[in-house]
Amino acid sequence: MIKVNSTTRKILIPLFSILAGFLVGAIIMLFYSYDPLQAYGSMIQGSLGSTVSIGETLRQATPLIFTALGFSVANSAGFFNIGLSGQALAGWVASIWVALAFPDLPTFVLLPLAIIAGALAGAIMGAIPGFLRAFFGTSEVIVTIMLNYVALYLSTYLMQEVMPAHFRSSQDATKMISHHATLHVDWLSHMFGDSRIHFGLFLALIALVAVWLLMKKTTLGFEIRSVGLNPFASEYAGMSSKKTIIMSMVISGTLAGLGGVMEGLGTYQNFFIQTASMSIGFDGMAVSLLGSGSSLGILLSALLFSILQIGGLGMQTGAGVPFEIVSIVTASIIFFVGIDYVISKLFKNKDNANKKLPKTPIAKEVVTEEKDAQEGGRL
Amino acid sequence: MSWVSIVAIIISSTLVYSTPLIFTALGGTFSERGGIVNVGLEGIMVMGAFSSVVFNLAFAESLGRATPWIAALVGGVVGVIFSLLHAVATINFRADHIISGTVMNLMAPALGVFLVKAMYGKGQTDNILQNFGYFSFPGLSKIPVLGPIFFKDTSLMAYVAILVAIFAWWLMFKTKFGLRLRSVGENPQAADTLGINVYGYRYAGVLISGFLGGIGGAVFAQSIAGNFSIGTIVGQGFISMAAMIFGKWNPIGAMGAALFFGFAQSLSIIGGQLPGINKIPSVYLLIAPYILTILVLVFFLGKATAPKADGTNYIKSK
């Protein structure tokens, strides 16, 4: 038992979770006689060892920041948005569609237009579960999971059957977007050894600040947090919890949609058939949980996850360890974050040793009983 | 095609696709009746599918026709072990049920594929040699009309699943164990004051869901998929969870809903053979089960059906 003050404790819990997660990965690797030190070494080498790999790591972090922000906004309103990947997919398809439809518009028109289209598509995908939750009490967890699959199959259908044929280069992929619609900028790529890093990184940093301002400095942000803490008290105080729930999901979906736009206009420059839900969805959720929803936390944990993922590829080639170990480490980290109650017991609070720190989503625990009874919409 | 054979195709494929959903949905009812939300059913199914395929590949030659049945039990046992993670996290460590379940869903496919790569040196297993196949009930399949529809070349496991559902209903509503499990999910404080071991019953609920979910994954792998890869279980666990909700946390209801979702899923597979259905673009059939789930939740789910303490952690000292 180590005595620390509460701020240090807030930082120690995620750090401990990260360490423990890596440890789990190491144990599994040892069990199958892979060398964990060599594996983690080639992971660092693969993600930070050259300007190209640093560029790729930053590129990987870009969409994660957006989806993680999306998750955290919804989570502040007491909403568990598992639909990030479907919302991101919608954003990806919509932005590519617009970019391919008007390839010759000037950049300053086309690029914002394509980005807005992607954001809108994500917003609509997010609004559906928000609306259903607000008016029918339907569990957003189930609805968003189901919508992920709907988005997955629809995206293939839209590309193969609905898009004009000349948008496609084959049955499996669209053509590349024109240079008027790309987020790619030459000087930035050159700076990072011609990697796929793109201007979206700066948009992501702007989004981090914007969401922080929204949540901390605006009425809407206050209402979202207030509804998340106690929807009944918020209603009494004159806020419309229905409106707030829908707004929080619209914002969440918008951000997730922008995450998809980053993949479309930034990383890949086209759309191709997806066979599983986009990984930036669940990874974004993990990033947000690890970063405990704060902008700085999200930035740091997005970087960590990108190091894991880009480095994981290097680990596979460098040390011959299957890439899946990265997901195992990721899942373990989130597991340890999830059982923060136990981990926090390791670090005793110096200021008020007996007072329990409230966990962030307090409302959930408190209101579920009455709310479920009324609405019957939970799992 | 005569209408009897059309109906027979629909019924038998519905049964095949429903069976994994029935098992897993039943598992979900036990967990949630005990008050633990189990979003991790999908991950449990993945582990069940993985372990049954590995067992099947290893023992098919020595065990012959019995292999898939024993492999299903192996899948169930592995499901129990995997669900321990969820039980410990939510019951003892006070983790958020959805976060813990999501961890299982993230962990299972990665672990499964990692182990497949570590064991076989490639990303997916070979096809299994012994699967559940089709079964004709001796005698019953000779009955005119009903025989070919229900009892000829059909899925024996589906009938087992239906029997298990009836047993689960009896266990949950007619026995002391069931009453106590439900009381723990409705009002753990009251149950505790009556001397019921809240943690024990919650463990039982989660572990039963691990067993049945593991069997569900094993059945899917050995009757539909035929091997294990990252794409073996994609969403069946979530659909099972939806079936459990549609069935209002009642085993018989969950079974009915699972049959319905199995029907919706099988339509997208066999739709091409059926006159009328084959004109519908396949995407509509593919997304139908998911859209139906949402519609069912929005329009048909009555109020106040979830166990009252579902999703809440019980802290004994309170």
XYZ file of C-alpha atoms in Angstrom:
697
model
C 0.000 0.000 0.000
C 1.470 3.297 -1.145
C 0.179 6.594 0.163
C -0.319 9.198 -2.545
C -2.539 12.211 -3.069
C -5.611 11.910 -5.240
C -4.134 13.525 -8.381
C -1.178 11.190 -8.411
C -3.555 8.319 -7.823
C -5.564 9.300 -10.897
C -2.389 9.022 -12.950
C -1.080 5.920 -11.232
C -4.145 3.790 -11.960
C -3.875 4.011 -15.771
C -0.101 3.638 -15.583
C -0.477 0.531 -13.469
C -3.094 -0.812 -15.898
C -0.773 -0.283 -18.848
C 2.068 -2.085 -17.087
C -0.165 -4.945 -16.045
C -1.509 -5.242 -19.584
C 1.982 -5.515 -21.013
C 2.783 -8.069 -18.340
C -0.171 -10.241 -19.362
C 1.049 -10.067 -22.954
C 4.536 -11.034 -21.841
C 3.279 -14.010 -19.851
C 1.278 -15.312 -22.794
C 4.296 -14.874 -25.076
C 6.553 -16.704 -22.603
C 4.024 -19.512 -22.413
C 4.299 -20.003 -26.158
C 8.086 -19.550 -26.027
C 8.254 -16.206 -27.760
C 10.730 -13.720 -26.340
C 8.703 -10.836 -24.839
C 11.688 -8.507 -24.508
C 12.582 -8.946 -28.135
C 8.907 -8.563 -29.070
C 8.400 -5.326 -27.145
C 11.771 -4.106 -28.368
C 10.824 -4.564 -31.995
C 7.478 -2.977 -31.160
C 9.198 0.235 -30.041
C 11.588 0.012 -32.979
C 8.688 -0.481 -35.384
C 6.677 2.443 -34.087
C 9.254 5.037 -33.080
C 12.474 3.839 -34.664
C 12.487 6.048 -37.765
C 10.804 9.198 -39.063
C 8.566 7.056 -41.292
C 7.362 4.950 -38.396
C 6.801 8.002 -36.210
C 4.747 9.482 -39.034
C 2.722 6.293 -39.312
C 2.182 6.188 -35.562
C 0.889 9.767 -35.582
C -1.293 8.883 -38.576
C -2.730 5.921 -36.683
C -3.489 8.107 -33.667
C -5.485 10.623 -35.709
C -8.753 8.686 -36.170
C -8.416 7.178 -32.693
C -8.493 10.656 -31.158
C -11.757 11.371 -32.962
C -13.494 8.121 -32.034
C -12.245 8.343 -28.452
C -13.595 11.889 -28.156
C -16.869 10.634 -29.578
C -17.064 7.928 -26.957
C -16.228 10.299 -24.129
C -18.902 12.866 -25.038
C -21.611 10.192 -25.086
C -20.223 8.622 -21.948
C -20.451 11.958 -20.120
C -24.176 11.860 -20.791
C -24.344 8.352 -19.321
C -24.423 6.759 -22.744
C -22.401 3.753 -23.811
C -21.786 4.275 -27.517
C -20.523 0.952 -28.873
C -21.576 2.080 -32.354
C -18.443 4.116 -33.025
C -17.262 1.786 -35.767
C -20.568 1.931 -37.636
C -20.619 5.709 -37.331
C -17.025 5.931 -38.537
C -17.810 3.654 -41.469
C -20.722 5.883 -42.461
C -18.399 8.891 -42.331
C -15.812 7.128 -44.447
C -18.277 6.119 -47.176
C -20.006 9.521 -47.259
C -16.776 11.526 -47.494
C -15.393 9.349 -50.288
C -18.702 9.500 -52.112
C -18.763 13.304 -52.100
C -15.093 13.468 -53.036
C -15.658 11.195 -56.024
C -18.835 12.945 -57.088
C -17.242 16.395 -57.466
C -13.581 15.685 -58.215
C -12.947 19.014 -59.926
C -14.220 21.452 -57.330
C -11.444 23.593 -55.850
C -9.840 22.243 -52.699
C -11.189 24.921 -50.385
C -14.736 23.914 -51.371
C -14.426 20.180 -51.911
C -12.358 19.248 -48.891
C -14.647 20.918 -46.323
C -17.674 19.589 -48.201
C -16.404 15.999 -48.062
C -15.469 16.335 -44.400
C -18.881 17.770 -43.533
C -20.597 14.987 -45.465
C -18.712 12.406 -43.419
C -19.479 14.197 -40.177
C -23.159 14.374 -41.093
C -23.328 10.685 -41.924
C -21.779 9.852 -38.571
C -24.155 12.238 -36.834
C -27.179 10.536 -38.378
C -25.906 7.102 -37.384
C -25.412 8.398 -33.850
C -28.749 10.195 -33.716
C -30.740 6.980 -34.292
C -29.794 5.241 -31.026
C -30.004 8.588 -29.207
C -33.510 9.179 -30.490
C -34.634 5.640 -29.681
C -33.193 5.885 -26.192
C -34.762 9.269 -25.530
C -38.252 8.431 -26.760
C -38.597 4.671 -26.332
C -36.063 3.896 -23.621
C -34.381 1.394 -25.949
C -30.971 0.199 -24.768
C -28.351 2.120 -26.734
C -25.887 -0.717 -26.222
C -27.915 -3.174 -28.277
C -29.047 -0.645 -30.869
C -25.524 0.614 -31.552
C -24.158 -2.943 -31.796
C -26.881 -3.853 -34.262
C -26.286 -0.672 -36.273
C -22.607 -1.599 -36.597
C -23.621 -4.663 -38.580
C -26.192 -2.734 -40.579
C -23.524 -0.172 -41.486
C -21.087 -2.917 -42.405
C -23.398 -4.663 -44.871
C -24.883 -1.419 -46.177
C -21.458 0.040 -46.946
C -20.662 -2.872 -49.242
C -24.079 -2.668 -50.842
C -23.843 1.097 -51.371
C -20.439 0.788 -52.978
C -21.274 -2.139 -55.224
C -24.844 -1.382 -56.205
C -25.712 2.254 -55.556
C -22.601 4.292 -56.373
C -22.241 5.126 -60.076
C -20.133 2.456 -61.754
C -17.405 4.894 -62.783
C -16.617 5.567 -59.093
C -15.318 2.018 -58.748
C -12.008 0.631 -59.834
C -13.158 -2.925 -59.076
C -16.013 -4.667 -57.292
C -14.051 -4.370 -54.068
C -12.789 -0.792 -54.049
C -13.544 2.708 -55.283
C -11.182 4.815 -57.350
C -8.728 7.099 -55.594
C -10.045 10.557 -54.725
C -8.660 13.567 -56.567
C -5.969 15.752 -55.036
C -8.636 18.395 -54.411
C -10.232 16.244 -51.731
C -7.239 14.721 -49.999
C -6.017 15.553 -46.517
C -2.559 14.556 -47.645
C -0.061 17.470 -47.691
C 3.345 17.082 -49.278
C 5.518 18.995 -46.824
C 4.128 17.027 -43.882
C 4.672 13.641 -45.515
C 8.182 14.665 -46.568
C 8.954 15.715 -43.043
C 8.098 12.199 -41.878
C 9.923 10.230 -44.555
C 6.994 10.010 -47.021
C 4.712 8.276 -44.547
C 0.930 8.529 -44.807
C 0.674 11.138 -42.058
C -1.839 13.811 -43.082
C -3.362 17.143 -42.164
C -6.072 15.375 -40.149
C -3.628 15.232 -37.242
C -4.066 18.976 -36.753
C -7.831 18.647 -37.067
C -7.666 16.007 -34.335
C -5.710 18.364 -32.082
C -8.261 21.104 -32.757
C -11.034 18.637 -31.921
C -9.353 17.812 -28.608
C -9.420 21.479 -27.630
C -12.905 22.033 -29.056
C -14.428 19.144 -27.121
C -12.710 20.291 -23.956
C -14.199 23.775 -24.467
C -17.602 22.316 -25.288
C -17.762 20.131 -22.216
C -16.266 22.566 -19.740
C -17.232 26.032 -20.984
C -20.632 25.807 -22.698
C -24.193 25.354 -21.485
C -24.654 22.285 -23.669
C -21.562 20.675 -22.182
C -22.801 21.433 -18.701
C -26.192 19.916 -19.512
C -24.592 16.798 -20.989
C -22.503 16.243 -17.877
C -25.439 17.035 -15.648
C -27.753 14.566 -17.392
C -25.012 11.977 -17.141
C -24.687 12.508 -13.416
C -28.396 12.572 -12.658
C -31.071 12.776 -15.348
C -33.884 13.299 -12.827
C -32.231 16.193 -11.064
C -31.469 17.711 -14.457
C -35.125 17.478 -15.459
C -36.126 19.226 -12.240
C -33.593 21.928 -12.953
C -35.394 22.574 -16.228
C -33.120 20.786 -18.675
C -34.602 18.561 -21.323
C -32.883 15.258 -20.798
C -34.329 13.918 -24.069
C -32.816 16.762 -26.064
C -29.518 16.432 -24.234
C -29.317 12.683 -24.795
C -29.936 13.096 -28.515
C -27.479 16.000 -28.780
C -24.751 14.066 -26.998
C -25.197 11.153 -29.386
C -25.242 13.475 -32.407
C -21.946 15.004 -31.279
C -20.547 11.576 -30.521
C -21.568 10.281 -33.942
C -20.175 13.387 -35.633
C -16.790 12.838 -34.025
C -16.801 9.138 -34.876
C -17.811 10.005 -38.432
C -14.838 12.377 -38.608
C -12.675 9.463 -37.481
C -13.890 7.592 -40.550
C -13.215 10.663 -42.712
C -9.597 10.623 -41.521
C -9.260 7.038 -42.759
C -10.964 7.874 -46.048
C -9.565 11.257 -47.080
C -6.332 10.836 -45.149
C -5.021 7.309 -44.833
C -6.472 5.297 -47.708
C -7.771 7.915 -50.203
C -10.525 5.524 -51.261
C -13.104 3.131 -49.849
C -12.764 -0.606 -50.045
C -14.942 -3.454 -48.803
C -14.834 -4.006 -45.069
C -15.283 -7.533 -43.800
C -15.458 -6.679 -40.092
C -16.380 -3.657 -38.012
C -13.759 -0.915 -38.219
C -11.180 -1.383 -35.513
C -10.979 2.352 -34.760
C -14.411 1.962 -33.154
C -13.520 -0.403 -30.357
C -9.997 0.965 -30.111
C -11.387 4.473 -29.720
C -13.534 3.233 -26.885
C -10.506 1.672 -25.249
C -8.506 4.885 -25.723
C -11.240 6.903 -24.083
C -11.589 4.519 -21.147
C -7.845 4.508 -20.570
C -7.640 8.288 -20.907
C -10.606 8.535 -18.498
C -12.369 10.794 -20.982
C -10.134 13.848 -20.551
C -8.620 15.519 -23.615
C -5.028 15.142 -22.458
C -5.641 11.555 -21.384
C -7.163 10.751 -24.765
C -4.216 12.279 -26.619
C -1.703 10.263 -24.620
C -3.564 6.984 -24.756
C -4.265 7.405 -28.479
C -0.509 7.704 -28.969
C 0.076 4.626 -26.826
C -2.442 2.560 -28.792
C -0.916 3.706 -32.075
C 2.508 2.685 -30.846
C 1.039 -0.719 -29.998
C -0.613 -1.122 -33.368
C 2.076 0.203 -35.668
C 4.718 -1.449 -33.488
C 2.688 -4.661 -33.527
C 3.283 -4.952 -37.246
C 7.006 -4.507 -36.653
C 6.805 -7.078 -33.889
C 5.252 -9.611 -36.235
C 8.006 -9.217 -38.832
C 10.845 -8.486 -36.380
C 10.215 -11.029 -33.624
C 7.783 -13.410 -35.340
C 5.113 -12.869 -32.683
C 1.523 -12.910 -34.030
C -0.004 -9.429 -34.267
C -2.972 -10.529 -32.137
C -0.870 -10.120 -29.006
C -1.477 -6.382 -29.439
C -5.238 -6.844 -29.034
C -4.646 -9.105 -26.060
C -2.518 -6.416 -24.405
C -5.118 -3.769 -25.289
C -7.972 -5.809 -23.857
C -5.970 -6.544 -20.715
C -5.235 -2.854 -20.187
C -8.939 -2.054 -20.394
C -9.681 -4.938 -18.052
C -7.367 -3.439 -15.457
C -8.848 0.009 -16.015
C -12.267 -1.576 -15.499
C -11.326 -3.070 -12.156
C -9.892 0.246 -10.949
C -11.675 -0.365 -7.646
C -9.198 -3.104 -6.819
C -6.191 -1.317 -8.257
C -6.974 1.865 -6.363
C -6.752 -0.166 -3.181
C -3.056 -0.444 -3.865
C -2.688 3.286 -3.656
C -4.090 4.729 -0.485
C -5.343 8.282 -0.587
C -3.165 10.579 1.466
C -5.638 13.471 1.938
C -8.724 11.570 2.957
C -7.875 7.983 3.501
C -11.380 6.928 4.461
C -13.399 8.815 1.906
C -14.106 6.865 -1.254
C -13.467 8.667 -4.524
C -16.554 8.632 -6.736
C -16.079 6.877 -10.059
C -16.778 8.954 -13.138
C -20.104 7.526 -14.310
C -21.783 7.722 -10.927
C -25.216 8.220 -12.352
C -25.362 4.808 -13.953
C -25.089 2.983 -10.686
C -27.541 5.196 -8.919
C -30.331 5.572 -11.395
C -30.416 2.210 -13.082
C -32.748 0.675 -10.575
C -35.624 3.092 -10.952
C -34.968 3.839 -14.568
C -34.888 0.234 -15.660
C -38.065 -0.448 -13.826
C -39.798 2.326 -15.695
C -38.442 1.799 -19.120
C -37.412 -1.798 -19.297
C -34.912 -0.842 -21.925
C -31.720 -2.154 -20.444
C -29.924 -5.327 -21.229
C -40.127 -27.590 -55.965
C -43.070 -28.950 -53.981
C -44.227 -26.898 -51.055
C -43.333 -29.672 -48.626
C -39.708 -29.568 -49.664
C -39.694 -25.747 -49.536
C -41.071 -25.801 -46.010
C -38.645 -28.589 -45.088
C -35.677 -26.505 -46.284
C -36.879 -23.472 -44.339
C -37.524 -25.439 -41.147
C -34.295 -27.409 -41.182
C -32.082 -24.411 -41.932
C -33.947 -22.361 -39.331
C -33.219 -25.083 -36.792
C -29.538 -25.256 -37.765
C -29.054 -21.496 -37.485
C -31.152 -21.170 -34.320
C -29.383 -23.818 -32.263
C -26.277 -21.783 -31.328
C -28.490 -18.785 -30.631
C -30.784 -20.814 -28.364
C -27.926 -22.114 -26.249
C -26.265 -18.730 -25.940
C -29.491 -16.843 -25.279
C -30.339 -19.339 -22.524
C -26.927 -18.658 -21.066
C -27.706 -14.952 -21.131
C -30.939 -15.444 -19.176
C -29.087 -17.147 -16.336
C -26.462 -14.437 -16.085
C -28.912 -11.549 -16.212
C -31.511 -13.162 -13.948
C -28.713 -13.220 -11.420
C -28.081 -9.529 -12.017
C -24.952 -9.618 -14.165
C -25.255 -8.082 -17.616
C -23.310 -10.241 -20.023
C -22.307 -8.368 -23.175
C -19.438 -10.820 -23.391
C -21.574 -13.654 -24.793
C -19.994 -13.004 -28.166
C -16.524 -13.534 -26.732
C -17.648 -16.650 -24.886
C -18.995 -18.057 -28.157
C -15.659 -17.337 -29.832
C -13.808 -19.301 -27.164
C -16.314 -22.147 -27.397
C -15.958 -22.244 -31.170
C -12.175 -22.125 -30.979
C -11.777 -24.862 -28.390
C -14.298 -27.193 -29.999
C -12.587 -26.907 -33.377
C -9.180 -27.586 -31.855
C -10.581 -30.589 -29.950
C -12.380 -31.826 -33.018
C -9.236 -31.646 -35.156
C -7.209 -33.460 -32.524
C -9.622 -36.277 -31.661
C -11.786 -36.786 -34.746
C -9.977 -39.960 -35.714
C -10.087 -41.662 -32.359
C -13.581 -40.581 -31.291
C -15.357 -40.778 -34.648
C -19.016 -39.734 -34.777
C -19.070 -38.747 -31.112
C -16.420 -36.059 -31.643
C -18.628 -32.984 -32.189
C -20.758 -33.820 -29.151
C -17.797 -34.157 -26.839
C -16.188 -31.120 -28.460
C -19.339 -29.134 -27.676
C -18.936 -30.025 -24.001
C -15.273 -29.015 -24.197
C -16.411 -25.717 -25.671
C -18.796 -25.338 -22.757
C -16.066 -25.982 -20.197
C -13.736 -23.498 -21.862
C -16.652 -21.042 -21.882
C -16.978 -21.511 -18.124
C -13.282 -20.810 -17.602
C -13.411 -17.741 -19.825
C -16.538 -16.396 -18.142
C -14.758 -16.605 -14.788
C -12.970 -13.457 -15.914
C -16.295 -11.645 -16.169
C -17.549 -13.107 -12.911
C -14.498 -12.069 -10.913
C -14.401 -8.616 -12.472
C -18.072 -7.789 -11.962
C -18.867 -9.651 -8.744
C -15.712 -9.204 -6.673
C -13.925 -6.327 -8.346
C -16.964 -4.104 -8.959
C -16.162 -3.502 -12.620
C -18.734 -1.965 -14.927
C -20.534 -4.940 -16.494
C -20.447 -3.540 -19.996
C -16.752 -2.665 -19.860
C -15.899 -6.129 -18.592
C -18.080 -7.760 -21.249
C -16.485 -5.641 -23.932
C -13.061 -6.702 -22.726
C -14.114 -10.319 -23.234
C -15.288 -9.511 -26.741
C -11.971 -7.827 -27.542
C -9.929 -10.537 -25.886
C -11.546 -13.690 -27.263
C -10.988 -13.325 -31.014
C -7.423 -12.069 -30.475
C -6.640 -14.910 -28.094
C -8.256 -17.477 -30.375
C -6.364 -16.367 -33.468
C -3.133 -15.983 -31.502
C -3.425 -19.546 -30.235
C -4.311 -20.844 -33.689
C -1.218 -19.141 -35.077
C 0.907 -20.453 -32.224
C -0.396 -24.004 -32.667
C -0.867 -24.370 -36.413
C 1.371 -21.618 -37.775
C -1.449 -20.027 -39.801
C -4.377 -17.701 -39.221
C -7.200 -20.217 -39.517
C -7.617 -23.889 -38.755
C -8.213 -26.696 -41.217
C -11.771 -27.818 -41.755
C -13.005 -30.244 -39.136
C -13.555 -33.854 -40.141
C -16.546 -34.642 -37.968
C -19.459 -32.190 -37.874
C -22.944 -32.491 -36.477
C -24.364 -33.236 -39.904
C -27.985 -34.155 -40.465
C -30.084 -36.610 -38.554
C -33.299 -38.450 -39.382
C -35.388 -39.628 -36.473
C -36.031 -43.342 -36.989
C -39.759 -43.955 -37.370
C -40.844 -40.316 -36.996
C -39.356 -39.347 -40.352
C -41.758 -41.799 -42.052
C -44.843 -39.774 -40.999
C -46.351 -38.223 -44.123
C -45.880 -34.422 -44.528
C -44.765 -33.803 -40.919
C -41.985 -36.380 -41.158
C -40.058 -34.781 -44.025
C -40.647 -31.294 -42.575
C -39.600 -31.842 -38.997
C -37.852 -35.182 -38.600
C -35.959 -36.046 -41.781
C -32.428 -34.733 -42.447
C -32.714 -32.250 -39.641
C -30.527 -30.961 -36.824
C -30.554 -33.251 -33.794
C -28.746 -30.602 -31.758
C -31.668 -28.229 -32.310
C -34.002 -30.640 -30.544
C -31.475 -30.986 -27.754
C -31.409 -27.176 -27.500
C -35.199 -27.035 -27.235
C -35.133 -29.657 -24.466
C -32.420 -27.685 -22.674
C -34.608 -24.576 -22.927
C -37.502 -26.391 -21.295
C -35.186 -27.688 -18.588
C -33.781 -24.181 -18.072
C -37.301 -22.821 -17.658
C -38.065 -25.483 -15.077
C -34.803 -24.788 -13.281
C -35.414 -21.066 -13.200
C -39.079 -20.960 -12.231
C -39.810 -24.226 -10.441
C -36.792 -24.905 -8.254
C -35.241 -23.419 -5.156
C -32.081 -22.652 -7.127
C -34.038 -20.647 -9.699
C -35.970 -18.688 -7.111
C -32.793 -17.750 -5.299
C -30.993 -16.857 -8.522
C -33.842 -14.553 -9.491
C -34.020 -12.985 -6.044
C -30.335 -12.153 -6.283
C -30.978 -10.382 -9.564
C -34.043 -8.526 -8.347
C -33.003 -7.414 -4.901
C -29.632 -8.603 -3.680
C -29.911 -6.750 -0.353
C -33.123 -8.553 0.545
C -31.729 -11.871 -0.625
C -28.641 -11.324 1.484
C -30.692 -10.615 4.602
C -32.472 -13.925 4.043
C -29.126 -15.672 4.157
C -28.803 -16.308 0.437
C -25.236 -16.235 -0.788
C -25.514 -13.379 -3.292
C -22.015 -13.713 -4.697
C -22.357 -17.488 -4.981
C -25.572 -17.314 -6.973
C -24.226 -14.556 -9.178
C -21.198 -16.726 -9.891
C -23.525 -19.604 -10.737
C -25.462 -17.422 -13.163
C -22.376 -16.157 -14.979
C -20.714 -19.576 -15.127
C -23.864 -21.214 -16.490
C -23.935 -18.526 -19.151
C -20.307 -19.346 -19.910
C -21.138 -23.043 -20.264
C -24.147 -22.529 -22.505
C -22.468 -19.756 -24.508
C -19.430 -21.979 -25.045
C -21.683 -24.767 -26.270
C -23.432 -22.261 -28.529
C -20.131 -21.249 -30.110
C -19.054 -24.883 -30.412
C -22.305 -25.821 -32.121
C -21.970 -22.930 -34.535
C -18.404 -23.868 -35.406
C -19.202 -27.532 -35.895
C -22.488 -27.281 -37.729
C -22.132 -24.094 -39.783
C -18.599 -22.689 -39.951
C -16.556 -25.898 -40.139
C -13.338 -24.248 -38.999
C -12.084 -21.452 -36.758
C -10.867 -18.081 -37.976
C -11.353 -14.457 -37.053
C -14.602 -14.474 -39.031
C -16.224 -17.539 -37.453
C -18.339 -15.759 -34.848
C -19.477 -12.380 -36.113
C -22.383 -11.070 -34.127
C -24.131 -14.317 -33.128
C -23.454 -13.555 -29.481
C -25.014 -10.131 -29.804
C -28.030 -11.553 -31.603
C -28.392 -14.105 -28.817
C -28.363 -11.283 -26.318
C -31.085 -9.584 -28.310
C -33.032 -12.865 -28.359
C -32.773 -13.019 -24.591
C -34.204 -9.515 -24.298
C -36.910 -10.196 -26.886
C -37.765 -13.291 -24.863
C -38.092 -11.094 -21.777
C -35.405 -12.898 -19.802
C -37.480 -16.078 -19.875
C -35.801 -19.263 -21.193
C -38.808 -20.321 -23.256
C -39.215 -16.807 -24.620
C -35.518 -16.613 -25.393
C -35.774 -19.897 -27.264
C -38.712 -18.617 -29.306
C -36.865 -15.412 -30.136
C -33.733 -17.373 -31.035
C -35.783 -19.516 -33.429
C -37.127 -16.332 -34.959
C -33.661 -14.809 -35.390
C -32.365 -18.130 -36.701
C -35.126 -18.014 -39.293
C -34.172 -14.455 -40.257
C -30.496 -15.426 -40.530
C -31.164 -18.568 -42.521
C -33.258 -16.605 -45.023
C -30.177 -14.738 -46.181
C -28.399 -18.062 -46.711
C -31.110 -20.154 -48.370
C -33.032 -17.225 -49.854
C -31.483 -17.877 -53.248
C -33.200 -21.265 -53.458
C -36.646 -19.992 -52.568
C -39.034 -18.651 -55.172
C -39.976 -15.043 -54.400
C -37.256 -14.483 -51.827
C -34.482 -14.824 -54.408
C -35.629 -11.587 -56.065
C -34.882 -9.524 -52.959
C -31.348 -8.037 -52.938
C -29.309 -10.069 -50.493
C -28.298 -6.992 -48.474
C -31.848 -6.672 -47.130
C -31.768 -10.249 -45.921
C -28.330 -9.722 -44.411
C -29.349 -6.686 -42.380
C -32.838 -7.989 -41.582
C -31.926 -9.737 -38.295
C -30.263 -6.594 -36.970
C -33.040 -4.224 -38.051
C -35.640 -6.651 -36.706
C -33.839 -6.704 -33.365
C -33.990 -2.921 -33.126
C -37.641 -2.811 -34.154
C -38.506 -5.533 -31.671
C -36.781 -3.613 -28.887
C -38.528 -0.388 -29.820
C -42.050 -1.644 -30.376
C -42.593 -4.958 -28.652
C -40.599 -4.873 -25.487
C -42.957 -4.355 -22.601
C -42.015 -2.235 -19.646
C -40.225 -3.301 -16.502
C -39.094 -6.715 -17.624
C -35.390 -6.611 -16.849
C -34.372 -7.978 -13.474
C -34.370 -4.954 -11.180
C -30.771 -5.153 -10.052
C -29.470 -6.148 -13.492
C -26.192 -4.412 -14.237
C -25.574 -3.180 -10.715
C -22.744 -4.308 -8.516
C -23.731 -5.631 -5.135
C -21.488 -4.302 -2.417
C -22.047 -6.345 0.670
C -20.859 -3.860 3.260
C -23.459 -1.269 2.266
